[in-house]
Coordinates of C-alpha atoms in Angstrom, one line a residue:
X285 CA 0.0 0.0 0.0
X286 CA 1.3 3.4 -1.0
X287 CA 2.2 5.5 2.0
X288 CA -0.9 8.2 2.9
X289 CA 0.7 11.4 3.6
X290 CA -0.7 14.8 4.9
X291 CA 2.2 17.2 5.2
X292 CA 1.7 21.1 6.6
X293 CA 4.0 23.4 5.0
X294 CA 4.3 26.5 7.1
X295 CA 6.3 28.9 4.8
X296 CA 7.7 31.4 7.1
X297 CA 5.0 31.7 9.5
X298 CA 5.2 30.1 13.2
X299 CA 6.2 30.8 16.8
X300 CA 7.1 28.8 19.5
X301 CA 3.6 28.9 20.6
X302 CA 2.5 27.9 17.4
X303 CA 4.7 24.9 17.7
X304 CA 3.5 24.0 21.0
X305 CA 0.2 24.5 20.1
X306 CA 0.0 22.2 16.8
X307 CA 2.5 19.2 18.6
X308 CA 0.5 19.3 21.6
X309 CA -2.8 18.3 19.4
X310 CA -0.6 16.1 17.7
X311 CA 0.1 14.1 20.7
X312 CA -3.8 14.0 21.0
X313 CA -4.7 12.3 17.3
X314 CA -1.5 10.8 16.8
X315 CA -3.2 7.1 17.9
X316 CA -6.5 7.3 16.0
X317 CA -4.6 8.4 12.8
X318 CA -1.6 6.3 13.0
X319 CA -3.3 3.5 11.2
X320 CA -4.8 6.0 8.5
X321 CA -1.8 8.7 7.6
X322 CA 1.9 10.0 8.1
X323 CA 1.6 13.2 10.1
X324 CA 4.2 15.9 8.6
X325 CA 5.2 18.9 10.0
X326 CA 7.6 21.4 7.9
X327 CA 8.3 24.3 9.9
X328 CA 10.9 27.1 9.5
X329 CA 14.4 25.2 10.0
X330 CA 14.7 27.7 12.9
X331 CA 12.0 25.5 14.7
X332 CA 12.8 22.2 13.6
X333 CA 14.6 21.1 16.4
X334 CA 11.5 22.3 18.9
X335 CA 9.2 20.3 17.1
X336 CA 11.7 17.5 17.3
X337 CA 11.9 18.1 21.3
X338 CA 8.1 18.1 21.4
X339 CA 7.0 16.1 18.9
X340 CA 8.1 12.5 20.7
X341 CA 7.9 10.9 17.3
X342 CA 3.9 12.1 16.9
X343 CA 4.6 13.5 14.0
X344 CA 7.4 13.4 11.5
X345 CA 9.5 16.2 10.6
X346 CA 10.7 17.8 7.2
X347 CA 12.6 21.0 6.0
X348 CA 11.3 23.5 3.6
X349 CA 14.8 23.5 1.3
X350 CA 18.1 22.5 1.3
X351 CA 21.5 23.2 -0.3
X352 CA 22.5 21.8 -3.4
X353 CA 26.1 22.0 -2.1
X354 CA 27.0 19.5 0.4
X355 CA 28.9 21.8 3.1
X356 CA 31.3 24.7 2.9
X357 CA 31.3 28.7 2.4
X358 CA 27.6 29.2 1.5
X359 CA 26.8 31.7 4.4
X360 CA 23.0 31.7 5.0
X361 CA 22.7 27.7 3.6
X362 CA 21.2 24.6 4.9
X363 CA 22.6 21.2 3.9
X364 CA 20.6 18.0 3.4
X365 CA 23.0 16.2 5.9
X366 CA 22.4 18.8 8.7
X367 CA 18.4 17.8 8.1
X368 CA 19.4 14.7 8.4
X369 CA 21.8 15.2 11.7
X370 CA 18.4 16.5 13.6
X371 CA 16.2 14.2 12.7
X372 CA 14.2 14.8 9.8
X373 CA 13.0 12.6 7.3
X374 CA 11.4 15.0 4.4
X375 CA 12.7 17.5 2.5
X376 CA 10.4 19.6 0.1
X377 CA 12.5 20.2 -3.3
X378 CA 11.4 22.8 -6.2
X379 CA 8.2 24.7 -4.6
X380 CA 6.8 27.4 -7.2
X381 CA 7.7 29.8 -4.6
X382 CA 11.2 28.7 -4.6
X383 CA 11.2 28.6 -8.6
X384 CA 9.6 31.9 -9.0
X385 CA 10.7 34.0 -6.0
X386 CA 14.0 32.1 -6.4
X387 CA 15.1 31.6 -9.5
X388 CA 15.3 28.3 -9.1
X389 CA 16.4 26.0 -11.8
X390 CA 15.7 22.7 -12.8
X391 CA 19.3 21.8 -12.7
X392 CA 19.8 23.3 -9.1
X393 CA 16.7 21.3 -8.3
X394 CA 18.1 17.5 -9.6
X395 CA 21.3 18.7 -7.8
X396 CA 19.3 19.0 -4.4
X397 CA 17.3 15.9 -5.1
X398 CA 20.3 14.1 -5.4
X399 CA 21.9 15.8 -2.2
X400 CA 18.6 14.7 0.0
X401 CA 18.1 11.0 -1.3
X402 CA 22.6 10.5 -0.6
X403 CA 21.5 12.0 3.2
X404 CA 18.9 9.3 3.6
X405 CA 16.0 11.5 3.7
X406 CA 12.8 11.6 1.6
X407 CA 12.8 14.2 -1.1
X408 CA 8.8 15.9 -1.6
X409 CA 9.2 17.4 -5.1
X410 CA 7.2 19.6 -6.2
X411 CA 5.4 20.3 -9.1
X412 CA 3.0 22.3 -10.9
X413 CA 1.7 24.7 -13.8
X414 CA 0.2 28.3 -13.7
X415 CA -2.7 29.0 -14.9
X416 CA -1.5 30.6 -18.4
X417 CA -0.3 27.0 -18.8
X418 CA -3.3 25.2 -18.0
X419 CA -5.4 27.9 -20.2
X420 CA -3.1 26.7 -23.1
X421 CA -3.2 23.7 -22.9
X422 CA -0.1 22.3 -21.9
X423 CA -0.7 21.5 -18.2
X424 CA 0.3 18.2 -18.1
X425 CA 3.6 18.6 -20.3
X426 CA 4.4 21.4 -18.2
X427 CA 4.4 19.0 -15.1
X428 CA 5.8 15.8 -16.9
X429 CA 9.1 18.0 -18.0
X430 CA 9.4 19.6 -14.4
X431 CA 9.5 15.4 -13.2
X432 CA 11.7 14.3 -15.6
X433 CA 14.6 17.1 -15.1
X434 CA 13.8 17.5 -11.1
X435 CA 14.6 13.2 -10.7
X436 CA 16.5 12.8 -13.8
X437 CA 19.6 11.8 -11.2
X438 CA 17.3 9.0 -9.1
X439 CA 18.8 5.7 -9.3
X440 CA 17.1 2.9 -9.5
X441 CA 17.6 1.8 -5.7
X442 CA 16.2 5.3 -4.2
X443 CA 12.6 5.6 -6.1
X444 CA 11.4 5.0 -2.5
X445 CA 13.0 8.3 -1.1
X446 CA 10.4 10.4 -3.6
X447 CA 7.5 11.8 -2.7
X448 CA 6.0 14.0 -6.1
X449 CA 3.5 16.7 -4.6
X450 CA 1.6 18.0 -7.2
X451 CA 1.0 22.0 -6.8
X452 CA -1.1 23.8 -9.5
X453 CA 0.5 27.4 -8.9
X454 CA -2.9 28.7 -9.7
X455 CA -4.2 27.4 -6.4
X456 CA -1.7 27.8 -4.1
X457 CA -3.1 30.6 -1.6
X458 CA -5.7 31.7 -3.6
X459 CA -8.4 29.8 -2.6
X460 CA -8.9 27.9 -5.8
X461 CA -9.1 24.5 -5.4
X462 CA -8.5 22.0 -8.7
X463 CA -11.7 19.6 -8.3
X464 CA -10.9 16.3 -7.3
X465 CA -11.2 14.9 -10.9
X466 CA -8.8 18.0 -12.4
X467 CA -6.6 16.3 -9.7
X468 CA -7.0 12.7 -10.4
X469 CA -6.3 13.4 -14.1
X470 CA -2.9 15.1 -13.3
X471 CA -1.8 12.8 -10.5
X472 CA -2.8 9.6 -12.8
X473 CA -0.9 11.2 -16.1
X474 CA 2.1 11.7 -12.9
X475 CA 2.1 8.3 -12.4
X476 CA 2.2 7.1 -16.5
X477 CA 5.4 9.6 -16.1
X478 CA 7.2 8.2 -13.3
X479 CA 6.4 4.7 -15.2
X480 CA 7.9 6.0 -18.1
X481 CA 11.3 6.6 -16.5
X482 CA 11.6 3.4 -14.6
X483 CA 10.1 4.0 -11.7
X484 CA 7.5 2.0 -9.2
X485 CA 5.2 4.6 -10.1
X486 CA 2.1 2.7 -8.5
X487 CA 3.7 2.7 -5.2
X488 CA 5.1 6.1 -4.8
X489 CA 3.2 8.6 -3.1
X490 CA 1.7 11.7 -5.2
X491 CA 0.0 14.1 -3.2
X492 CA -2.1 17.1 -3.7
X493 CA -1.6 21.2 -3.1
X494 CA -3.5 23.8 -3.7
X495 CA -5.7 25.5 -1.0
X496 CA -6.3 22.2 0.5
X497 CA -8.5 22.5 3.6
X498 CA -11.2 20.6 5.7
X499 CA -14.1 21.1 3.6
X500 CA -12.5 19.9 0.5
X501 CA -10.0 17.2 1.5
X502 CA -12.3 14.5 1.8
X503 CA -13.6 14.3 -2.1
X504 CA -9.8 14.9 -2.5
X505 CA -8.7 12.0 -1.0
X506 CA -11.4 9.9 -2.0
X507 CA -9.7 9.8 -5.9
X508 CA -7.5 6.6 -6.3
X509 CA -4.4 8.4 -6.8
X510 CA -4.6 11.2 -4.5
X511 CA -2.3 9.9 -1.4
X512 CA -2.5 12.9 0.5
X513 CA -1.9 16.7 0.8
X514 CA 0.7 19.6 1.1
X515 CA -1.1 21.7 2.9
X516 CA -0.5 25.2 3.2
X517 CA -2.1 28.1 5.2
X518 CA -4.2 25.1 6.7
X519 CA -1.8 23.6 8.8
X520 CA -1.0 26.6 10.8
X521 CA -4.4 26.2 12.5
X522 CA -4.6 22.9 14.5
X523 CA -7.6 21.9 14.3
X524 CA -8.2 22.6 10.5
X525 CA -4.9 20.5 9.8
X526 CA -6.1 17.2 12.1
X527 CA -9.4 18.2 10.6
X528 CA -7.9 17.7 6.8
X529 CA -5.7 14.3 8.4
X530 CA -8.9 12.6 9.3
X531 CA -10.8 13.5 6.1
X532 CA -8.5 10.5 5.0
X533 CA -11.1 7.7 4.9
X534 CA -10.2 4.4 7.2
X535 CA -10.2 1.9 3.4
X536 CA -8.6 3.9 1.1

């Protein structure tokens, strides 16, 4: 069974109450929803190791971005094996925001795909078209490139390290939501890609972005490739996020 996965992507919001806050509830769902999802939290590195300290393995832990340098002189920089070294486990790789605000490339992003999976950690790439892109038509080539560049340096032995979060820039914080069969189409046309390169595509995890949020994650997660969500502005309010974990149903 593909892993279920609802991870909350914080950006750079939080506090230290926050974090106290969204663990503490944590503790209180973690045993009806062990058997149903992965719990991820993805704070500011700044926080990562207080979540660590209060999380007591209720939820796991990822960073936002890494280097695509090992170590050295890159003032400001986070490396993949210092996520590693505290205890994380995800790594999100090539958010819009990062490509757009950024300047991201696609080569920078393999390069820090291929810095995460040699730490040990799970890379959660990112993909997704804007909305010129889907009003032209070319949606689905848009993503397919952004896969085949992003994991172009996966070998064979680490397609279980990848997590592909599919992120229609269109929706992310707007409020617009992809309906569940707009999703289903681009997550199943993900999967005939990852198939295409080589990999187990039927038992990776592809998860959904965009605006997700408790009134729409059920019919989400009710489509047969949908394994879960990257949840944005969400998972800075507890309940909401545990809200959108539970909208998982028990048989999926």
């Amino acid at each position: 069974m593909r892993r279920r996965i609802v991870a909350g992507n914080w950006k750079m919001n939080g506090s230290q109450d926050l974090v106290k806050q969204l663990v503490g509830k944590a503790h209180d769902e973690v045993g009806s929803l062990a058997e149903r999802v992965e719990v991820v939290v993805i704070p500011p590195a700044l926080y990562v190791a207080q979540v660590q300290a209060s999380g007591q393995r209720a939820v796991a832990v990822g960073v936002q971005n890494v280097s695509q340098w090992q170590s050295g002189a890159y003032t400001g920089e986070l490396s993949a094996g210092m996520a590693q070294d505290l205890g994380c486990r995800y790594v999100l790789v090539g958010h819009s925001e990062r490509r757009q605000l950024f300047a991201e490339t696609d080569e920078q992003i393999a390069a820090k795909v291929e810095r995460v999976l040699e730490a040990g950690l799970v890379a959660m790439l990112c993909v997704g078209e804007t909305l010129e892109q889907r009003e032209a038509g070319v949606a689905e080539a848009v993503v397919a490139a952004q896969i085949r560049s992003g994991l172009s340096k996966v070998a064979e032995s680490r397609w279980q390290q990848i997590v592909v979060a599919y992120e229609p820039v269109w929706a992310i914080g707007t409020g617009k939501t992809a309906t569940a069969e707009d999703a289903q189409g681009m997550h199943a046309s993900i999967r005939d890609v990852l198939a295409e390169m080589g990999a187990p595509a039927n038992d990776m995890s592809v998860l959904y972005g965009g605006s997700v949020k408790a009134d729409n994650a059920a019919a989400l997660f009710a489509e047969p490739d949908v394994d879960g969500a990257l949840v944005g502005g969400a998972s800075l309010k507890a309940e909401e996020f545990f809200d959108i974990c539970r909208a998982f149903p028990a048989d999926h």
